[in-house]
Amino acid sequence: MADPSPPDPARRDRPPARTERRTKAIDAFIDLVLEQGAHPRPEDVAARAGVSIASLYRYFANLDELRGDAVTRLVQRFPDLFDISRISNGDRSERIAAFAAARFALHETLHPLQLLSVAMGHADACAAKHVDGTRSALAGQVRLQFHPELESLSPARRDDAVAAIAALTSVESWEHFRRSYGRTPAQTRRAWTAALDRLVPDP
């Protein structure tokens, strides 16, 4: 009997259907939150993803898992908003302006899901872990963006500066400027840039 035909490379490299449907559900959750600014119903997520509600609960142990996976998925869906490599060149003033603009664009685009995650984190340990992980990653980018200037500080003052910069350019800060104080995008970026100029050391 002849040997069976080798597997089709296209089929071999294609993700399993279950994985595809699970990713569709995560993307549906993200899209609904960004559109509505609120936590969507599981039924709406399933309908948007084109899966049954029973399948949705088979893909995720609970809604906390879905929310957590959505936060992780953001980096894959919106890589340009999280990538700072393109703005890490230039002199101090250029990097400050670029960083303020990049952080503003991140929060202006993704704030519904970010703020939902923060709110969930107040009552849910799993959600809090995701929020803390995101904050840690963003603080790490502060260290990279302003490494030349931060190196001039003592370790304790360096940590203080990183924390202050990360807090200034956080989604919570975005919410205060844009919603509480009614500042426009241009006004918010200008204020952040001016504040960063004071926070980032000038060796």
Tab-separated table of C-alpha atoms in Angstrom:
chain	number	residue	atom	x	y	z
A	1	MET	CA	0.000	0.000	0.000
A	2	ALA	CA	1.356	3.408	-0.914
A	3	ASP	CA	2.484	5.716	1.826
A	4	PRO	CA	-0.124	8.274	2.838
A	5	SER	CA	0.313	11.740	1.370
A	6	PRO	CA	2.316	14.147	3.530
A	7	PRO	CA	0.223	16.660	5.452
A	8	ASP	CA	-0.612	19.883	3.704
A	9	PRO	CA	1.804	22.548	5.092
A	10	ALA	CA	-0.984	25.130	5.043
A	11	ARG	CA	-3.167	22.913	7.231
A	12	ARG	CA	-0.243	21.981	9.481
A	13	ASP	CA	0.651	25.607	10.167
A	14	ARG	CA	-2.945	26.736	10.666
A	15	PRO	CA	-4.005	27.224	14.301
A	16	PRO	CA	-6.621	24.777	15.566
A	17	ALA	CA	-10.198	25.883	15.049
A	18	ARG	CA	-10.738	26.063	18.818
A	19	THR	CA	-7.800	28.464	19.174
A	20	GLU	CA	-9.151	30.645	16.376
A	21	ARG	CA	-12.620	30.792	17.937
A	22	ARG	CA	-11.142	31.560	21.342
A	23	THR	CA	-9.136	34.436	19.880
A	24	LYS	CA	-12.268	35.696	18.114
A	25	ALA	CA	-14.054	35.744	21.463
A	26	ILE	CA	-11.222	37.737	23.061
A	27	ASP	CA	-11.247	40.203	20.156
A	28	ALA	CA	-15.035	40.473	20.387
A	29	PHE	CA	-14.750	41.332	24.075
A	30	ILE	CA	-12.097	43.980	23.333
A	31	ASP	CA	-14.124	45.530	20.514
A	32	LEU	CA	-17.304	45.697	22.572
A	33	VAL	CA	-15.560	47.330	25.530
A	34	LEU	CA	-13.863	49.889	23.276
A	35	GLU	CA	-17.178	50.641	21.561
A	36	GLN	CA	-19.406	50.731	24.643
A	37	GLY	CA	-16.998	51.751	27.405
A	38	ALA	CA	-18.580	49.143	29.672
A	39	HIS	CA	-18.377	45.466	30.485
A	40	PRO	CA	-20.303	43.586	27.766
A	41	ARG	CA	-22.689	40.745	28.503
A	42	PRO	CA	-21.335	37.257	27.772
A	43	GLU	CA	-24.203	36.792	25.311
A	44	ASP	CA	-23.049	39.852	23.351
A	45	VAL	CA	-19.462	38.621	23.286
A	46	ALA	CA	-20.570	35.220	21.993
A	47	ALA	CA	-22.795	36.790	19.327
A	48	ARG	CA	-20.046	39.141	18.127
A	49	ALA	CA	-17.557	36.240	17.992
A	50	GLY	CA	-20.009	33.973	16.180
A	51	VAL	CA	-19.922	31.249	18.826
A	52	SER	CA	-22.520	29.834	21.154
A	53	ILE	CA	-22.683	30.928	24.788
A	54	ALA	CA	-21.929	27.320	25.761
A	55	SER	CA	-18.762	27.417	23.647
A	56	LEU	CA	-17.726	30.699	25.239
A	57	TYR	CA	-17.810	29.108	28.674
A	58	ARG	CA	-15.834	26.147	27.357
A	59	TYR	CA	-13.082	28.437	26.072
A	60	PHE	CA	-12.724	30.351	29.356
A	61	ALA	CA	-12.916	29.028	32.894
A	62	ASN	CA	-14.666	32.243	33.922
A	63	LEU	CA	-15.087	35.867	32.874
A	64	ASP	CA	-11.979	36.863	34.824
A	65	GLU	CA	-9.925	34.686	32.496
A	66	LEU	CA	-11.524	36.342	29.473
A	67	ARG	CA	-10.754	39.811	30.846
A	68	GLY	CA	-7.188	38.848	31.663
A	69	ASP	CA	-6.616	37.378	28.217
A	70	ALA	CA	-8.065	40.537	26.674
A	71	VAL	CA	-5.487	42.698	28.474
A	72	THR	CA	-2.701	40.426	27.216
A	73	ARG	CA	-4.144	40.450	23.704
A	74	LEU	CA	-4.017	44.253	23.491
A	75	VAL	CA	-0.275	44.201	22.847
A	76	GLN	CA	-0.853	41.884	19.871
A	77	ARG	CA	-3.803	43.875	18.546
A	78	PHE	CA	-2.240	47.313	18.946
A	79	PRO	CA	1.549	46.825	18.822
A	80	ASP	CA	2.278	50.377	17.660
A	81	LEU	CA	0.669	51.825	20.788
A	82	PHE	CA	2.958	49.824	23.080
A	83	ASP	CA	6.199	49.972	21.077
A	84	ILE	CA	8.510	52.783	22.184
A	85	SER	CA	11.528	51.746	20.119
A	86	ARG	CA	10.564	54.220	17.395
A	87	ILE	CA	10.572	57.153	19.843
A	88	SER	CA	13.668	56.272	21.849
A	89	ASN	CA	16.045	58.344	19.748
A	90	GLY	CA	16.762	62.041	19.792
A	91	ASP	CA	17.803	64.496	22.426
A	92	ARG	CA	16.126	64.837	25.815
A	93	SER	CA	13.445	67.296	24.663
A	94	GLU	CA	12.551	65.213	21.621
A	95	ARG	CA	12.232	62.038	23.665
A	96	ILE	CA	10.090	63.790	26.273
A	97	ALA	CA	7.678	65.146	23.641
A	98	ALA	CA	7.543	61.805	21.833
A	99	PHE	CA	6.906	59.889	25.052
A	100	ALA	CA	4.079	62.204	26.118
A	101	ALA	CA	2.458	61.870	22.694
A	102	ALA	CA	2.844	58.076	22.649
A	103	ARG	CA	1.368	57.595	26.105
A	104	PHE	CA	-1.514	59.913	25.282
A	105	ALA	CA	-2.266	57.961	22.083
A	106	LEU	CA	-2.219	54.696	24.048
A	107	HIS	CA	-4.781	55.883	26.583
A	108	GLU	CA	-6.919	57.853	24.150
A	109	THR	CA	-7.387	54.666	22.121
A	110	LEU	CA	-7.612	51.972	24.791
A	111	HIS	CA	-8.905	53.765	27.903
A	112	PRO	CA	-12.293	51.969	28.048
A	113	LEU	CA	-10.623	48.599	28.528
A	114	GLN	CA	-7.838	50.005	30.697
A	115	LEU	CA	-10.238	51.741	33.071
A	116	LEU	CA	-12.488	48.674	33.197
A	117	SER	CA	-9.459	46.588	34.210
A	118	VAL	CA	-8.545	49.092	36.933
A	119	ALA	CA	-12.112	49.078	38.272
A	120	MET	CA	-12.209	45.276	38.274
A	121	GLY	CA	-8.866	45.200	40.049
A	122	HIS	CA	-10.352	46.880	43.115
A	123	ALA	CA	-12.507	43.834	43.786
A	124	ASP	CA	-10.772	40.966	42.023
A	125	ALA	CA	-7.271	39.666	42.783
A	126	CYS	CA	-6.763	38.208	39.308
A	127	ALA	CA	-7.689	41.481	37.620
A	128	ALA	CA	-5.463	43.376	40.057
A	129	LYS	CA	-2.553	41.147	39.075
A	130	HIS	CA	-3.056	42.005	35.395
A	131	VAL	CA	-3.266	45.720	36.186
A	132	ASP	CA	-0.083	45.603	38.262
A	133	GLY	CA	1.696	43.677	35.517
A	134	THR	CA	0.725	46.282	32.931
A	135	ARG	CA	1.846	49.123	35.184
A	136	SER	CA	5.179	47.400	35.775
A	137	ALA	CA	5.731	46.959	32.038
A	138	LEU	CA	4.927	50.612	31.335
A	139	ALA	CA	7.274	51.725	34.133
A	140	GLY	CA	9.971	49.602	32.543
A	141	GLN	CA	9.496	51.575	29.346
A	142	VAL	CA	10.025	54.791	31.310
A	143	ARG	CA	13.396	53.457	32.451
A	144	LEU	CA	14.347	52.651	28.863
A	145	GLN	CA	13.129	55.909	27.361
A	146	PHE	CA	14.980	58.099	29.862
A	147	HIS	CA	17.876	55.821	30.764
A	148	PRO	CA	20.609	58.421	30.039
A	149	GLU	CA	19.012	60.952	32.363
A	150	LEU	CA	17.942	58.532	35.101
A	151	GLU	CA	21.457	57.099	35.377
A	152	SER	CA	22.577	60.379	36.887
A	153	LEU	CA	20.378	59.762	39.958
A	154	SER	CA	20.885	57.607	43.017
A	155	PRO	CA	18.893	54.323	42.949
A	156	ALA	CA	16.287	55.668	45.381
A	157	ARG	CA	15.761	58.932	43.481
A	158	ARG	CA	15.722	57.017	40.199
A	159	ASP	CA	12.880	54.836	41.457
A	160	ASP	CA	11.031	57.941	42.658
A	161	ALA	CA	11.380	59.572	39.237
A	162	VAL	CA	10.204	56.467	37.375
A	163	ALA	CA	7.160	56.148	39.632
A	164	ALA	CA	6.280	59.830	39.201
A	165	ILE	CA	6.648	59.707	35.413
A	166	ALA	CA	4.628	56.491	35.151
A	167	ALA	CA	1.860	57.955	37.323
A	168	LEU	CA	1.806	61.221	35.366
A	169	THR	CA	1.347	59.378	32.060
A	170	SER	CA	-1.028	56.670	33.339
A	171	VAL	CA	-4.582	56.036	32.177
A	172	GLU	CA	-5.808	57.379	35.518
A	173	SER	CA	-3.996	60.645	34.783
A	174	TRP	CA	-5.491	60.637	31.281
A	175	GLU	CA	-8.955	60.285	32.850
A	176	HIS	CA	-8.377	63.236	35.182
A	177	PHE	CA	-7.124	65.521	32.427
A	178	ARG	CA	-9.619	64.548	29.739
A	179	ARG	CA	-12.757	63.942	31.806
A	180	SER	CA	-12.456	65.566	35.206
A	181	TYR	CA	-10.742	68.726	33.989
A	182	GLY	CA	-12.080	68.791	30.429
A	183	ARG	CA	-8.677	69.255	28.830
A	184	THR	CA	-8.370	68.738	25.083
A	185	PRO	CA	-5.901	66.278	23.565
A	186	ALA	CA	-3.500	69.103	22.718
A	187	GLN	CA	-3.792	70.615	26.195
A	188	THR	CA	-3.203	67.239	27.855
A	189	ARG	CA	-0.118	66.461	25.776
A	190	ARG	CA	1.222	69.954	26.437
A	191	ALA	CA	0.737	69.615	30.196
A	192	TRP	CA	2.327	66.169	30.265
A	193	THR	CA	5.280	67.379	28.221
A	194	ALA	CA	5.848	70.347	30.538
A	195	ALA	CA	5.598	68.143	33.634
A	196	LEU	CA	7.966	65.566	32.164
A	197	ASP	CA	10.475	68.317	31.497
A	198	ARG	CA	10.536	68.894	35.269
A	199	LEU	CA	10.544	65.213	36.238
A	200	VAL	CA	13.184	63.944	33.827
A	201	PRO	CA	16.633	64.918	35.126
A	202	ASP	CA	18.734	67.216	32.981
A	203	PRO	CA	22.283	66.031	33.718
